[in-house]
Coordinates of C-alpha atoms and ligand atoms in Angstrom, one line a residue:
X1100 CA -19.0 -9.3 12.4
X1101 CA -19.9 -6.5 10.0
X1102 CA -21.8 -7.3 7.0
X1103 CA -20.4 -7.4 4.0
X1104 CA -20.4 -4.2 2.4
X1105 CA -22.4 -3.3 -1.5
X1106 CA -18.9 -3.4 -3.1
X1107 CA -17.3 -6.3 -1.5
X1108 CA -20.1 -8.2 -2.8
X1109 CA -20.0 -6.7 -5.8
X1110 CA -16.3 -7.8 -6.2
X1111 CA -16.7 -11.3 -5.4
X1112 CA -19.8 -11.7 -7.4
X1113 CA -18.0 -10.1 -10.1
X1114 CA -15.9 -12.7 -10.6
X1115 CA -17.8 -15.5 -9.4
X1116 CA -20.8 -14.3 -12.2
X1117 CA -18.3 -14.1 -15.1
X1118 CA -16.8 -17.4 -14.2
X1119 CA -20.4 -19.0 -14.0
X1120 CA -21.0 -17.7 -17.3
X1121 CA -18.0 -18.8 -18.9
X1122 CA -18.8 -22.2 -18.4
X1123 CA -22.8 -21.7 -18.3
X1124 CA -23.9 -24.7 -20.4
X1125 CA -28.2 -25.1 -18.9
X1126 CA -30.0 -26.2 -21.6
X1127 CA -32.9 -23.9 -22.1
X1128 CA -29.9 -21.2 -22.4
X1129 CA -28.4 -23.0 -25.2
X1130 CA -29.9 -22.1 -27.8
X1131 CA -30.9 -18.5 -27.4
X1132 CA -27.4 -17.6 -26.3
X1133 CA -25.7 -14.9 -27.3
X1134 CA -28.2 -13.3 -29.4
X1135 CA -31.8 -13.8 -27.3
X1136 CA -32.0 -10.4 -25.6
X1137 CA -32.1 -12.5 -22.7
X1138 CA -28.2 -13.4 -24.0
X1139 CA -27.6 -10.0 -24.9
X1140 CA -28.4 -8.7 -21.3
X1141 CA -26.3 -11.7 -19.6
X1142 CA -23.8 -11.0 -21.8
X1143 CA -23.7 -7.0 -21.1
X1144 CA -23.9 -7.6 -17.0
X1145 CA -20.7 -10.0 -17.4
X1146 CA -19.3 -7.1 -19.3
X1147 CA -20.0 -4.7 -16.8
X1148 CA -19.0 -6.9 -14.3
X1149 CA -15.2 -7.7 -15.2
X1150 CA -14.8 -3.6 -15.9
X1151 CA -13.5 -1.4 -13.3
X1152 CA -11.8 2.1 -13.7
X1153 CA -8.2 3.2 -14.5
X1154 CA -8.1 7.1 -13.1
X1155 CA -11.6 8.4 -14.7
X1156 CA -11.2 5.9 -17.5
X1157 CA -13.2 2.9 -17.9
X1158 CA -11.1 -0.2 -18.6
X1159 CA -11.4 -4.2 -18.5
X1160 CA -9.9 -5.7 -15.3
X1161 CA -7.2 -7.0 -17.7
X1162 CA -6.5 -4.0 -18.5
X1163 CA -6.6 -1.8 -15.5
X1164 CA -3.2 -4.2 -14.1
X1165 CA -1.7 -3.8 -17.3
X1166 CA -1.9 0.1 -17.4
X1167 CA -1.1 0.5 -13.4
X1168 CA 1.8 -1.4 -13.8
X1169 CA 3.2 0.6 -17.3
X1170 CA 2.2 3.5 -15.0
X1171 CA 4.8 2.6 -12.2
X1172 CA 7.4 1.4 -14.9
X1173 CA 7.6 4.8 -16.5
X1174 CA 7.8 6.7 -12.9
X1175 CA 10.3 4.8 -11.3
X1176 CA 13.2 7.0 -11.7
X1177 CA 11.7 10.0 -11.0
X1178 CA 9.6 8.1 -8.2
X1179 CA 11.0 9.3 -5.0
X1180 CA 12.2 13.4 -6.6
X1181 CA 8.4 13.5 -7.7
X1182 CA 6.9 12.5 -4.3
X1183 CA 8.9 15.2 -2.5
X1184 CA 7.7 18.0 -5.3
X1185 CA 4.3 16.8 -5.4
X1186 CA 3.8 17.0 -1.9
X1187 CA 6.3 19.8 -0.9
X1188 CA 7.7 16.8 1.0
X1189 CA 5.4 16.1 3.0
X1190 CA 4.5 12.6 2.2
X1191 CA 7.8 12.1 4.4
X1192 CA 6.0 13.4 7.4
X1193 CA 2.8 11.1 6.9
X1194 CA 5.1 8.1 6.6
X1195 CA 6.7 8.9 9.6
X1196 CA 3.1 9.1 11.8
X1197 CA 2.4 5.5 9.6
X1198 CA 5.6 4.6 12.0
X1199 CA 4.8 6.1 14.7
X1200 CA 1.3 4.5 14.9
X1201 CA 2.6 1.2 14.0
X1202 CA 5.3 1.6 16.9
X1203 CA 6.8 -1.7 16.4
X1204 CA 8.8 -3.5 19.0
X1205 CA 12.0 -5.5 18.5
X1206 CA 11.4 -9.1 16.8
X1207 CA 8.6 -7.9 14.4
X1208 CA 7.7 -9.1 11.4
X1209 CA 6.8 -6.3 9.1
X1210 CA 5.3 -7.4 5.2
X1211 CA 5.2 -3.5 3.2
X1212 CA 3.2 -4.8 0.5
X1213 CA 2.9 -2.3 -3.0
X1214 CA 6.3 -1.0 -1.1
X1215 CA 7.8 0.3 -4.4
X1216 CA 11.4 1.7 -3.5
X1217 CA 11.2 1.2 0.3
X1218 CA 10.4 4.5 1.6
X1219 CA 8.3 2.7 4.8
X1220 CA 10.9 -0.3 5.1
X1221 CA 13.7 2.1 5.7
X1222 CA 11.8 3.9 8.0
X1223 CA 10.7 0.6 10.1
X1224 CA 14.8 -0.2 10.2
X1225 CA 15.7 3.4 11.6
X1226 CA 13.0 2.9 14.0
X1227 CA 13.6 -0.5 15.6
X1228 CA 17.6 1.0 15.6
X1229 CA 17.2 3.9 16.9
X1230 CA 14.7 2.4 20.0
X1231 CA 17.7 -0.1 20.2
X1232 CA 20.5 3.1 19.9
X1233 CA 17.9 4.7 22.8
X1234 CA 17.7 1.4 25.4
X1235 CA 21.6 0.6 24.8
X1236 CA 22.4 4.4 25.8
X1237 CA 20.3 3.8 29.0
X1238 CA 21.8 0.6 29.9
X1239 CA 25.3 2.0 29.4
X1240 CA 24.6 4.8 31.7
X1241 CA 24.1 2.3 34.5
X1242 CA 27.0 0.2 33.5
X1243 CA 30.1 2.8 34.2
X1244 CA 32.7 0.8 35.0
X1245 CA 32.7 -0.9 30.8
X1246 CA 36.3 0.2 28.7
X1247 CA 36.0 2.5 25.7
X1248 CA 36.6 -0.7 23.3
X1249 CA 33.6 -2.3 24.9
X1250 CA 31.3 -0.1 24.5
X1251 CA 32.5 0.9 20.9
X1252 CA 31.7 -3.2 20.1
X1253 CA 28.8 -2.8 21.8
X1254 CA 27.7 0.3 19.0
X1255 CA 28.9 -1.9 16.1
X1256 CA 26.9 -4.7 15.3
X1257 CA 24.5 -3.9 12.9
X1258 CA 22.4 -7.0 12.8
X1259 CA 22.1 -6.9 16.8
X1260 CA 20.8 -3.6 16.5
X1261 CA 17.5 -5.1 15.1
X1262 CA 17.1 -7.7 17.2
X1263 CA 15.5 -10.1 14.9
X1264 CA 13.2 -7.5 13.1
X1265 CA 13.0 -7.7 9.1
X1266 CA 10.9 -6.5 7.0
X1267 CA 9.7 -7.9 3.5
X1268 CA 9.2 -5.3 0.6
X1269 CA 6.6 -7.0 -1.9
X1270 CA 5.6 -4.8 -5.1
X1271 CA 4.3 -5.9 -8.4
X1272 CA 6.8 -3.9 -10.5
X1273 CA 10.4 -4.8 -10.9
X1274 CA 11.1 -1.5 -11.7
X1275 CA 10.4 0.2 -8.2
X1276 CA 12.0 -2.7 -6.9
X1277 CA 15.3 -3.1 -8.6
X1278 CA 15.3 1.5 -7.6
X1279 CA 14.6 0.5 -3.7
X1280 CA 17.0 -2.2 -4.3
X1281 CA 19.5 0.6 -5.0
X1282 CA 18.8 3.1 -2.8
X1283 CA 19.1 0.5 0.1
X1284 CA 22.5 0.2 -0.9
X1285 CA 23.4 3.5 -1.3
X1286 CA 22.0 4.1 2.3
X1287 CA 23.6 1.3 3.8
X1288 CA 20.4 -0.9 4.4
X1289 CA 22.4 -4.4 4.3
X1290 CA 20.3 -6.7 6.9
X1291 CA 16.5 -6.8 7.8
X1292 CA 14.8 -6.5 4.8
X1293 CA 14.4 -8.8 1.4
X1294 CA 13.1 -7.8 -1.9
X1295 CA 9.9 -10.1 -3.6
X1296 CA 8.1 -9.3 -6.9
X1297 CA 4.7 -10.3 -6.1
X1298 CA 0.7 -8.8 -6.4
X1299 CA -0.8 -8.1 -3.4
X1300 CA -4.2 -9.8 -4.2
X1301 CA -1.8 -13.6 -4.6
X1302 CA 0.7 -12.9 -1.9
X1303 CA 3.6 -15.4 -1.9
X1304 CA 3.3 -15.7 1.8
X1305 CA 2.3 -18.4 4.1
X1306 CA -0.5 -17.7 6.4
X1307 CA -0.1 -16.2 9.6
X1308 CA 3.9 -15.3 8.6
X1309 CA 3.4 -11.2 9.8
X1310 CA 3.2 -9.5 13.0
X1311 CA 2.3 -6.2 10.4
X1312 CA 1.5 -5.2 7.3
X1313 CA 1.4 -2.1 5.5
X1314 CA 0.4 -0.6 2.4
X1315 CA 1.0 3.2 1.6
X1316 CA -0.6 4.6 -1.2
X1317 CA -0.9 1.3 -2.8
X1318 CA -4.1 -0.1 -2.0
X1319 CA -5.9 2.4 -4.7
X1320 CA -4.2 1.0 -7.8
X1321 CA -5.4 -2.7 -6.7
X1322 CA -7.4 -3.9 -9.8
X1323 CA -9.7 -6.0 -6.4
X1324 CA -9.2 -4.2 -3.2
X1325 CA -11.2 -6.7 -1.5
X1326 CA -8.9 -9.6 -2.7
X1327 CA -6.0 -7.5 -1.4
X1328 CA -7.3 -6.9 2.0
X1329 CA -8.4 -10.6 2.5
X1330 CA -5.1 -11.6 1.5
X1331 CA -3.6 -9.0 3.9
X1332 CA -5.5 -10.9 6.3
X1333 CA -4.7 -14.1 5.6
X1334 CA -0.9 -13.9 6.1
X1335 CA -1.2 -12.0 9.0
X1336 CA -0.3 -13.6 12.2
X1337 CA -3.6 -13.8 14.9
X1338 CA -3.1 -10.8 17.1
X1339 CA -1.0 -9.0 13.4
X1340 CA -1.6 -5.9 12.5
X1341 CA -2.8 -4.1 9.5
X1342 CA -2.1 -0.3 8.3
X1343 CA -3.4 1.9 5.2
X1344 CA -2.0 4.9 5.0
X1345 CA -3.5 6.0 1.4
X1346 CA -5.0 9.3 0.3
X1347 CA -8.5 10.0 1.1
X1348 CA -11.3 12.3 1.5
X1349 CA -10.8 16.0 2.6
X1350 CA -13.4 17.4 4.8
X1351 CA -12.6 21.1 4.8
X1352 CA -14.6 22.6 2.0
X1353 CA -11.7 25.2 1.3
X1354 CA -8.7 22.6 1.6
X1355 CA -10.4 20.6 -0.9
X1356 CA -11.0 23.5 -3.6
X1357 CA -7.7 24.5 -3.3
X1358 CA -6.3 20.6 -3.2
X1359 CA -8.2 20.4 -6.2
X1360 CA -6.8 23.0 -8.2
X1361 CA -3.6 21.4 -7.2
X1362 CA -4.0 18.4 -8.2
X1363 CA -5.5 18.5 -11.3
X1364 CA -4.1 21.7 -13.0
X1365 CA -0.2 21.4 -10.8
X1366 CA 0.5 17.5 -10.6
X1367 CA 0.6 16.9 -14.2
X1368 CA 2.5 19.5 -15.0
X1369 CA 4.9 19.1 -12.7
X1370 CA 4.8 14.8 -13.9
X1371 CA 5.5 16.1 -17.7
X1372 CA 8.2 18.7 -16.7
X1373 CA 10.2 16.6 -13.8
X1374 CA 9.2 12.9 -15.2
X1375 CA 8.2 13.8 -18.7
X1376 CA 5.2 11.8 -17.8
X1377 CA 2.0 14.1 -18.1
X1378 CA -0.5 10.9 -18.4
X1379 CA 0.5 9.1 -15.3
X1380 CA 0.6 11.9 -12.8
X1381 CA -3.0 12.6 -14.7
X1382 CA -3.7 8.6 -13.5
X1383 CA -2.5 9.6 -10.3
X1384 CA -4.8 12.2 -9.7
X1385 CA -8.0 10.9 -11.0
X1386 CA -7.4 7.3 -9.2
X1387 CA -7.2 9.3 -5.6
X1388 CA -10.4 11.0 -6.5
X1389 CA -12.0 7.5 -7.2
X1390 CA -11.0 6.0 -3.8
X1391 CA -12.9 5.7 -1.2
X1392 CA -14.1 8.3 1.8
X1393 CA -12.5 7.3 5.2
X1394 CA -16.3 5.4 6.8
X1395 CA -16.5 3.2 3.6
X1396 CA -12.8 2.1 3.5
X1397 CA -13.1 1.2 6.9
X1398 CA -16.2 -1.0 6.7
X1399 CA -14.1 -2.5 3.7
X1400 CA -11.0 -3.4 5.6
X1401 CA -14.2 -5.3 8.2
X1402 CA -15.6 -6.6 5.4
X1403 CA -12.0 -9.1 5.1
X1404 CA -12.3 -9.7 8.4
X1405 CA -10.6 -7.4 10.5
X1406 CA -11.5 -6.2 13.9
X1407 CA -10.9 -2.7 16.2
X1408 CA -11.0 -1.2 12.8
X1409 CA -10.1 3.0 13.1
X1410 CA -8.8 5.5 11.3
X1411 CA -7.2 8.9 11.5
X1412 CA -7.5 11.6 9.2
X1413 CA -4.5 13.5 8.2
X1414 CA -4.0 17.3 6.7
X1415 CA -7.2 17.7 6.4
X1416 CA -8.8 14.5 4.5
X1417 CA -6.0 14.8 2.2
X1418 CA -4.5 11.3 3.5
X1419 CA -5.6 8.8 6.1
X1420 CA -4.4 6.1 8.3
X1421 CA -6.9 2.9 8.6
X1422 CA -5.8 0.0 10.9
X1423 CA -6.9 -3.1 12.1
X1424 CA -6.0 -6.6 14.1
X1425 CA -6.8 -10.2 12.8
X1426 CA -8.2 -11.2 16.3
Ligands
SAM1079 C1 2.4 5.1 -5.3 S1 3.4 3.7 -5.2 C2 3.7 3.5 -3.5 C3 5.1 3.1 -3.2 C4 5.5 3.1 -1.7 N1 4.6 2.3 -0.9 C5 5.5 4.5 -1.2 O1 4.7 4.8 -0.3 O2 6.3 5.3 -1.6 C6 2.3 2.4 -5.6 C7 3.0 1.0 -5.7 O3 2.0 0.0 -5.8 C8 2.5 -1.0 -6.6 N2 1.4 -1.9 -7.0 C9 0.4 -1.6 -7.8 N3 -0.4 -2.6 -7.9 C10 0.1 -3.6 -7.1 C11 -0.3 -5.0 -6.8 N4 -1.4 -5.5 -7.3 N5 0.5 -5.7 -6.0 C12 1.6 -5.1 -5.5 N6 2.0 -3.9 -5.7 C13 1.3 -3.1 -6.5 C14 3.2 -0.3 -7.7 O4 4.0 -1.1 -8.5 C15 3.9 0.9 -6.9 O5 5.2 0.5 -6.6

């Protein structure tokens, strides 16, 4: 097994060294705490410890989940028209490779956690239906002899059609929710999928309940990544999946001038005109610059405990795909 990486270590002593200093009661400490510059230094390492950064900002841990999540309440509406702007639409096209990688056959499992209003659960449906639509169409053309009615019947039934596949949508915000929640109606998504408000670092899962899970372009606003991924592992089934698709580094020098001017002096003007929202698109911006480059991600997602760990870079940098199997 890899070894643990700098910042996974970093994350878990984090807490454990804040905990151990909340209830830090050795006697030769006693007296000179807090204000022995031995105290003083303690006290500043906790400090530093428990802080982490919201876009470019730096914020208490506390914090950073608080302003993520008034982040994502304010976009909701304009969520899914501001992705497609943003991106000239092509945040459509790196979902669908997400699918395409994932390739899932009929019966599986799928947990989208941070899947805010379902843009990768309804794509996993119309997969696993249209491979269905695909393997009826060749199993008709060998049965010639059926009437019109039966194969009309055999078109109708929905719930056949995804032959025990379902996916769980699991997002922190009841917001992007109760929006996904819509749009599956509005696009006829009745069966295969549930809605849960949970946070991907305490999933409200079982272990080994998923055959795969993915998170797209929600692992960055995780206060502890490391928490999220171990957890991803956790309710993975042995042999399950996992896949990131998340934005990333770009490794063409020109791309990445010109992504840059994008992003910083485009996005939030395009957040405050469309979503009236300058501040979060800023977020947005600043907390894909503060993620990290493809190699380290990886040895993060080994780090929790995952093996065959890859990735794939795609339009330049500008987004990746990272998977791995709980073995
Ligand atoms: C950029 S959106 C991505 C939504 C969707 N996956 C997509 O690709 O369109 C990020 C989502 O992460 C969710 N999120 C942030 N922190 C979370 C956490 N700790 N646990 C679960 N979801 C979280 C937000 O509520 C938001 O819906």
């Amino acid at each position: 097994m890899a070894a643990p990486s700098t910042r996974a270590l970093w994350g878990y002593c984090g807490r454990g060294w804040s905990r151990a200093m909340r209830g830090c009661r050795l006697p030769g400490l006693r007296s000179s705490w807090p204000g022995s510059p031995l105290g003083a230094r303690l006290l500043s390492q906790e400090k530093r410890a428990s802080e982490t950064h919201f876009g470019f900002e730096t914020v208490s841990e506390e914090e950073k989940g608080d302003k993520v999540y008034q982040v994502f309440e304010s976009v909701a509406k304009k969520y899914d028209v501001m992705n497609d702007m943003m991106s000239l639409g092509i945040h459509r096209v790196w979902k669908d490779v997400l699918l395409w990688r994932m390739h899932p056959f009929p019966g599986t499992q799928l947990l989208d956690v941070a899947g805010g209003t379902g843009d990768i659960a309804f794509r996993f449906l119309n997969y696993i239906q249209a491979q269905h639509r695909r393997k009826q169409k060749r199993q008709l053309r060998t049965q010639q002899n059926l009437s019109w009615e039966e194969i009309a019947q055999k078109y109708q039934n929905e719930e056949d059609s995804l032959n025990g596949s379902h996916v769980v949508i699991c997002d922190i915000n009841k917001e992007m929710l109760k929006i996904g929640k819509k749009k599956a109606c509005a696009q006829g998504y009745k069966t295969g999928l549930a809605w849960v408000l949970g946070d991907a670092e305490e999933l409200p899962f079982d272990e080994d309940k998923f055959d795969v899970y993915t998170i797209a372009f929600g692992i960055r606003n995780v206060t502890h990544m490391d928490r999220a991924l171990q957890e991803a592992h956790r309710v993975l089934k042995p042999g399950g999946r996992f896949l990131c698709l998340e934005f990333s580094q770009v490794d063409n020098p020109l791309v990445s001038k010109l992504y840059d001017l994008y992003s910083f002096q485009v996005i939030p003007v395009l957040g405050e005109v469309i979503a009236g929202n300058w501040k979060s698109y800023q977020y947005l911006v600043e907390s894909i610059r503060k993620f990290p480059a493809q190699e380290e991600f990886k040895e993060m997602i080994e780090d929790a405990g995952f093996q065959k760990v890859t990735y794939e870079s795609l339009s330049s940098g500008i987004v990746a795909i990272h998977s791995g199997f709980k073995l």
